[in-house]
């Protein structure tokens, strides 16, 4: 019996996510016969040299077309490794997987100029795994191309009784506003982990401030924090999205951070993330009753406490309380988006991305 006939009966999809934190690949196998069910998931870290190459491509530099092409090949091979490991772990044949939803690795995001750049060859990934691959974006329809996960958040986390907000704490933080009735909205609030990781990497050579240990030893520098929050991005109304193109060490240096204690700068950057999220919720999500966190930053206990302090009277918890582990929400979202493409259903929310209307998202690359 052919693989396509096997897939015709299956509603198994794989979602791959490698976000702005540039730490590696989340891979999730999801059963989408009804409510999304996580079968299993795993994480494959980026080798240090691959992460360095990706970081370098976030800024204009010589020979970048050739370097981007070579990095894209490496990424596709690493994505294929993640898929094969996941299938072995689950003891599931590739023939039973309908499609892979793979966002690719964003290295430039400039929606105001009409483009966003994700590396990784979906055609090569389909060839390496024997599974069709779908990549989604709505920027051609006039949208920002991001964030794309609020549509999934609405499908799995929305309540008819309680107004919720879901915050994804990746390199860039984004939120989904899920009122009981009416349109779902969402947008990037600003930096999530990106500045925290960059600062501790520059000062101590570490990939991240695990648990927020360094930030918890410091004191936020209020004058510096006021200057950081004065960036025009925080005052813009949605739809809006951002990335490493904007929030990076080059953005930070003119504020004179080098003259301060490292732990105080780290605490200030954690407070920047927390307060930009809290003020965005207060300004644009009136009436919220519950806030749920997902993404890698949900494991940063110091950051979580800071976010909770900006939202007095509003419970802040992990999406685990809603049935999905915070580490795998985004990867599951791209599996769900892949199914939407296969079934010819819209995958974007114009209120979120600013697209002209709903679209069936993504190009499909046959295996």
PDB file of C-alpha atoms in Angstrom, residues 96-235:
ATOM      1  CA  UNK A  96       1.673   8.094   8.405  1.00  0.00           C
ATOM      2  CA  UNK A  97       2.563  11.804   8.651  1.00  0.00           C
ATOM      3  CA  UNK A  98       0.417  13.989   6.395  1.00  0.00           C
ATOM      4  CA  UNK A  99       2.793  16.963   6.340  1.00  0.00           C
ATOM      5  CA  UNK A 100       5.475  18.916   8.186  1.00  0.00           C
ATOM      6  CA  UNK A 101       4.775  22.530   9.085  1.00  0.00           C
ATOM      7  CA  UNK A 102       8.124  24.306   9.139  1.00  0.00           C
ATOM      8  CA  UNK A 103       8.476  28.048   9.585  1.00  0.00           C
ATOM      9  CA  UNK A 104      12.207  28.095   8.854  1.00  0.00           C
ATOM     10  CA  UNK A 105      14.692  30.268  10.703  1.00  0.00           C
ATOM     11  CA  UNK A 106      14.003  33.991  10.502  1.00  0.00           C
ATOM     12  CA  UNK A 107      17.127  36.075   9.894  1.00  0.00           C
ATOM     13  CA  UNK A 108      15.510  39.289   8.594  1.00  0.00           C
ATOM     14  CA  UNK A 109      12.029  40.604   9.328  1.00  0.00           C
ATOM     15  CA  UNK A 110      11.196  43.919   7.641  1.00  0.00           C
ATOM     16  CA  UNK A 111       7.431  43.862   6.982  1.00  0.00           C
ATOM     17  CA  UNK A 112       7.324  47.622   6.416  1.00  0.00           C
ATOM     18  CA  UNK A 113       9.364  46.952   3.260  1.00  0.00           C
ATOM     19  CA  UNK A 114       7.230  43.936   2.352  1.00  0.00           C
ATOM     20  CA  UNK A 115       9.598  41.088   3.155  1.00  0.00           C
ATOM     21  CA  UNK A 116      10.601  38.586   5.771  1.00  0.00           C
ATOM     22  CA  UNK A 117      13.431  36.065   5.283  1.00  0.00           C
ATOM     23  CA  UNK A 118      13.421  32.526   6.676  1.00  0.00           C
ATOM     24  CA  UNK A 119      16.291  30.151   5.947  1.00  0.00           C
ATOM     25  CA  UNK A 120      15.974  26.425   5.366  1.00  0.00           C
ATOM     26  CA  UNK A 121      14.962  24.661   2.182  1.00  0.00           C
ATOM     27  CA  UNK A 122      11.476  23.091   2.472  1.00  0.00           C
ATOM     28  CA  UNK A 123      12.019  21.203  -0.786  1.00  0.00           C
ATOM     29  CA  UNK A 124      15.197  19.642   0.573  1.00  0.00           C
ATOM     30  CA  UNK A 125      13.481  18.804   3.868  1.00  0.00           C
ATOM     31  CA  UNK A 126      10.681  17.028   1.974  1.00  0.00           C
ATOM     32  CA  UNK A 127      13.289  15.058   0.013  1.00  0.00           C
ATOM     33  CA  UNK A 128      15.225  14.079   3.146  1.00  0.00           C
ATOM     34  CA  UNK A 129      12.183  12.957   5.152  1.00  0.00           C
ATOM     35  CA  UNK A 130       9.796  11.671   2.488  1.00  0.00           C
ATOM     36  CA  UNK A 131       7.065  13.884   3.967  1.00  0.00           C
ATOM     37  CA  UNK A 132       5.422  16.909   2.277  1.00  0.00           C
ATOM     38  CA  UNK A 133       6.506  20.222   3.807  1.00  0.00           C
ATOM     39  CA  UNK A 134       4.461  23.401   4.211  1.00  0.00           C
ATOM     40  CA  UNK A 135       5.801  26.845   4.979  1.00  0.00           C
ATOM     41  CA  UNK A 136       3.343  29.565   6.010  1.00  0.00           C
ATOM     42  CA  UNK A 137       3.323  33.371   5.746  1.00  0.00           C
ATOM     43  CA  UNK A 138       0.750  36.027   4.883  1.00  0.00           C
ATOM     44  CA  UNK A 139       3.033  38.915   4.007  1.00  0.00           C
ATOM     45  CA  UNK A 140       2.045  38.780   0.315  1.00  0.00           C
ATOM     46  CA  UNK A 141      -1.524  39.609   1.386  1.00  0.00           C
ATOM     47  CA  UNK A 142      -0.354  42.838   2.974  1.00  0.00           C
ATOM     48  CA  UNK A 143       0.196  41.354   6.420  1.00  0.00           C
ATOM     49  CA  UNK A 144       3.168  41.484   8.748  1.00  0.00           C
ATOM     50  CA  UNK A 145       3.788  37.746   8.285  1.00  0.00           C
ATOM     51  CA  UNK A 146       3.865  37.490  12.087  1.00  0.00           C
ATOM     52  CA  UNK A 147       2.798  36.525  14.615  1.00  0.00           C
ATOM     53  CA  UNK A 148       1.069  33.476  13.135  1.00  0.00           C
ATOM     54  CA  UNK A 149       0.405  31.538  16.345  1.00  0.00           C
ATOM     55  CA  UNK A 150      -2.618  33.540  17.648  1.00  0.00           C
ATOM     56  CA  UNK A 151      -4.924  31.612  15.312  1.00  0.00           C
ATOM     57  CA  UNK A 152      -3.778  28.382  16.991  1.00  0.00           C
ATOM     58  CA  UNK A 153      -4.029  29.949  20.452  1.00  0.00           C
ATOM     59  CA  UNK A 154      -7.637  30.859  19.662  1.00  0.00           C
ATOM     60  CA  UNK A 155      -8.396  27.311  18.501  1.00  0.00           C
ATOM     61  CA  UNK A 156      -7.037  25.602  21.621  1.00  0.00           C
ATOM     62  CA  UNK A 157      -7.016  28.121  24.498  1.00  0.00           C
ATOM     63  CA  UNK A 158     -10.047  30.368  23.974  1.00  0.00           C
ATOM     64  CA  UNK A 159     -12.824  30.168  26.577  1.00  0.00           C
ATOM     65  CA  UNK A 160     -16.456  31.228  26.237  1.00  0.00           C
ATOM     66  CA  UNK A 161     -16.468  32.130  29.937  1.00  0.00           C
ATOM     67  CA  UNK A 162     -13.111  33.784  30.699  1.00  0.00           C
ATOM     68  CA  UNK A 163     -11.211  36.495  28.799  1.00  0.00           C
ATOM     69  CA  UNK A 164      -7.664  35.154  28.401  1.00  0.00           C
ATOM     70  CA  UNK A 165      -4.354  36.406  27.053  1.00  0.00           C
ATOM     71  CA  UNK A 166      -1.610  34.002  25.971  1.00  0.00           C
ATOM     72  CA  UNK A 167       1.941  35.379  25.914  1.00  0.00           C
ATOM     73  CA  UNK A 168       4.670  33.587  24.020  1.00  0.00           C
ATOM     74  CA  UNK A 169       8.082  34.342  25.542  1.00  0.00           C
ATOM     75  CA  UNK A 170      10.469  33.568  22.715  1.00  0.00           C
ATOM     76  CA  UNK A 171      13.346  35.736  21.558  1.00  0.00           C
ATOM     77  CA  UNK A 172      10.622  38.219  20.725  1.00  0.00           C
ATOM     78  CA  UNK A 173       7.515  38.239  22.924  1.00  0.00           C
ATOM     79  CA  UNK A 174       4.073  38.159  21.357  1.00  0.00           C
ATOM     80  CA  UNK A 175       0.589  37.984  22.784  1.00  0.00           C
ATOM     81  CA  UNK A 176      -2.794  36.658  21.704  1.00  0.00           C
ATOM     82  CA  UNK A 177      -5.837  38.421  23.103  1.00  0.00           C
ATOM     83  CA  UNK A 178      -8.667  35.879  23.426  1.00  0.00           C
ATOM     84  CA  UNK A 179     -11.889  37.588  24.540  1.00  0.00           C
ATOM     85  CA  UNK A 180     -14.949  35.439  25.173  1.00  0.00           C
ATOM     86  CA  UNK A 181     -16.617  36.976  22.113  1.00  0.00           C
ATOM     87  CA  UNK A 182     -15.512  39.113  19.214  1.00  0.00           C
ATOM     88  CA  UNK A 183     -12.299  39.167  17.185  1.00  0.00           C
ATOM     89  CA  UNK A 184      -9.035  37.655  18.364  1.00  0.00           C
ATOM     90  CA  UNK A 185      -6.080  40.036  18.167  1.00  0.00           C
ATOM     91  CA  UNK A 186      -2.369  39.680  18.747  1.00  0.00           C
ATOM     92  CA  UNK A 187       0.996  41.266  18.088  1.00  0.00           C
ATOM     93  CA  UNK A 188       4.663  41.324  19.055  1.00  0.00           C
ATOM     94  CA  UNK A 189       5.098  43.282  22.281  1.00  0.00           C
ATOM     95  CA  UNK A 190       8.877  43.681  21.886  1.00  0.00           C
ATOM     96  CA  UNK A 191      11.886  41.797  23.230  1.00  0.00           C
ATOM     97  CA  UNK A 192      11.303  38.563  25.076  1.00  0.00           C
ATOM     98  CA  UNK A 193      14.563  36.735  25.724  1.00  0.00           C
ATOM     99  CA  UNK A 194      16.591  38.265  22.894  1.00  0.00           C
ATOM    100  CA  UNK A 195      18.289  41.062  24.853  1.00  0.00           C
ATOM    101  CA  UNK A 196      18.644  38.958  28.002  1.00  0.00           C
ATOM    102  CA  UNK A 197      20.453  36.254  26.023  1.00  0.00           C
ATOM    103  CA  UNK A 198      22.574  38.746  24.091  1.00  0.00           C
ATOM    104  CA  UNK A 199      23.737  40.620  27.183  1.00  0.00           C
ATOM    105  CA  UNK A 200      24.692  37.557  29.226  1.00  0.00           C
ATOM    106  CA  UNK A 201      26.364  36.112  26.130  1.00  0.00           C
ATOM    107  CA  UNK A 202      28.496  39.208  25.651  1.00  0.00           C
ATOM    108  CA  UNK A 203      29.457  39.584  29.315  1.00  0.00           C
ATOM    109  CA  UNK A 204      29.823  35.961  30.405  1.00  0.00           C
ATOM    110  CA  UNK A 205      29.803  33.817  27.250  1.00  0.00           C
ATOM    111  CA  UNK A 206      26.627  32.006  28.324  1.00  0.00           C
ATOM    112  CA  UNK A 207      23.704  31.227  26.038  1.00  0.00           C
ATOM    113  CA  UNK A 208      21.049  32.286  28.538  1.00  0.00           C
ATOM    114  CA  UNK A 209      20.385  33.427  32.088  1.00  0.00           C
ATOM    115  CA  UNK A 210      18.951  30.137  33.303  1.00  0.00           C
ATOM    116  CA  UNK A 211      16.036  30.777  35.626  1.00  0.00           C
ATOM    117  CA  UNK A 212      16.896  34.494  35.628  1.00  0.00           C
ATOM    118  CA  UNK A 213      19.634  33.942  38.221  1.00  0.00           C
ATOM    119  CA  UNK A 214      21.772  36.898  37.135  1.00  0.00           C
ATOM    120  CA  UNK A 215      18.784  39.246  36.784  1.00  0.00           C
ATOM    121  CA  UNK A 216      17.517  38.274  40.234  1.00  0.00           C
ATOM    122  CA  UNK A 217      20.823  39.475  41.747  1.00  0.00           C
ATOM    123  CA  UNK A 218      20.524  42.900  40.155  1.00  0.00           C
ATOM    124  CA  UNK A 219      18.399  45.995  40.594  1.00  0.00           C
ATOM    125  CA  UNK A 220      16.592  47.587  37.641  1.00  0.00           C
ATOM    126  CA  UNK A 221      18.085  50.936  36.661  1.00  0.00           C
ATOM    127  CA  UNK A 222      14.988  53.094  36.352  1.00  0.00           C
ATOM    128  CA  UNK A 223      16.526  55.924  34.262  1.00  0.00           C
ATOM    129  CA  UNK A 224      17.910  53.380  31.806  1.00  0.00           C
ATOM    130  CA  UNK A 225      14.595  51.527  31.743  1.00  0.00           C
ATOM    131  CA  UNK A 226      12.718  54.744  30.946  1.00  0.00           C
ATOM    132  CA  UNK A 227      15.077  55.404  28.044  1.00  0.00           C
ATOM    133  CA  UNK A 228      14.633  51.877  26.686  1.00  0.00           C
ATOM    134  CA  UNK A 229      10.844  52.068  26.941  1.00  0.00           C
ATOM    135  CA  UNK A 230      10.891  55.352  25.022  1.00  0.00           C
ATOM    136  CA  UNK A 231      11.585  53.424  21.814  1.00  0.00           C
ATOM    137  CA  UNK A 232       8.788  54.254  19.332  1.00  0.00           C
ATOM    138  CA  UNK A 233       7.973  50.568  18.795  1.00  0.00           C
ATOM    139  CA  UNK A 234       6.361  50.313  22.225  1.00  0.00           C
ATOM    140  CA  UNK A 235       3.998  53.212  21.450  1.00  0.00           C
TER     141      UNK A 235
END
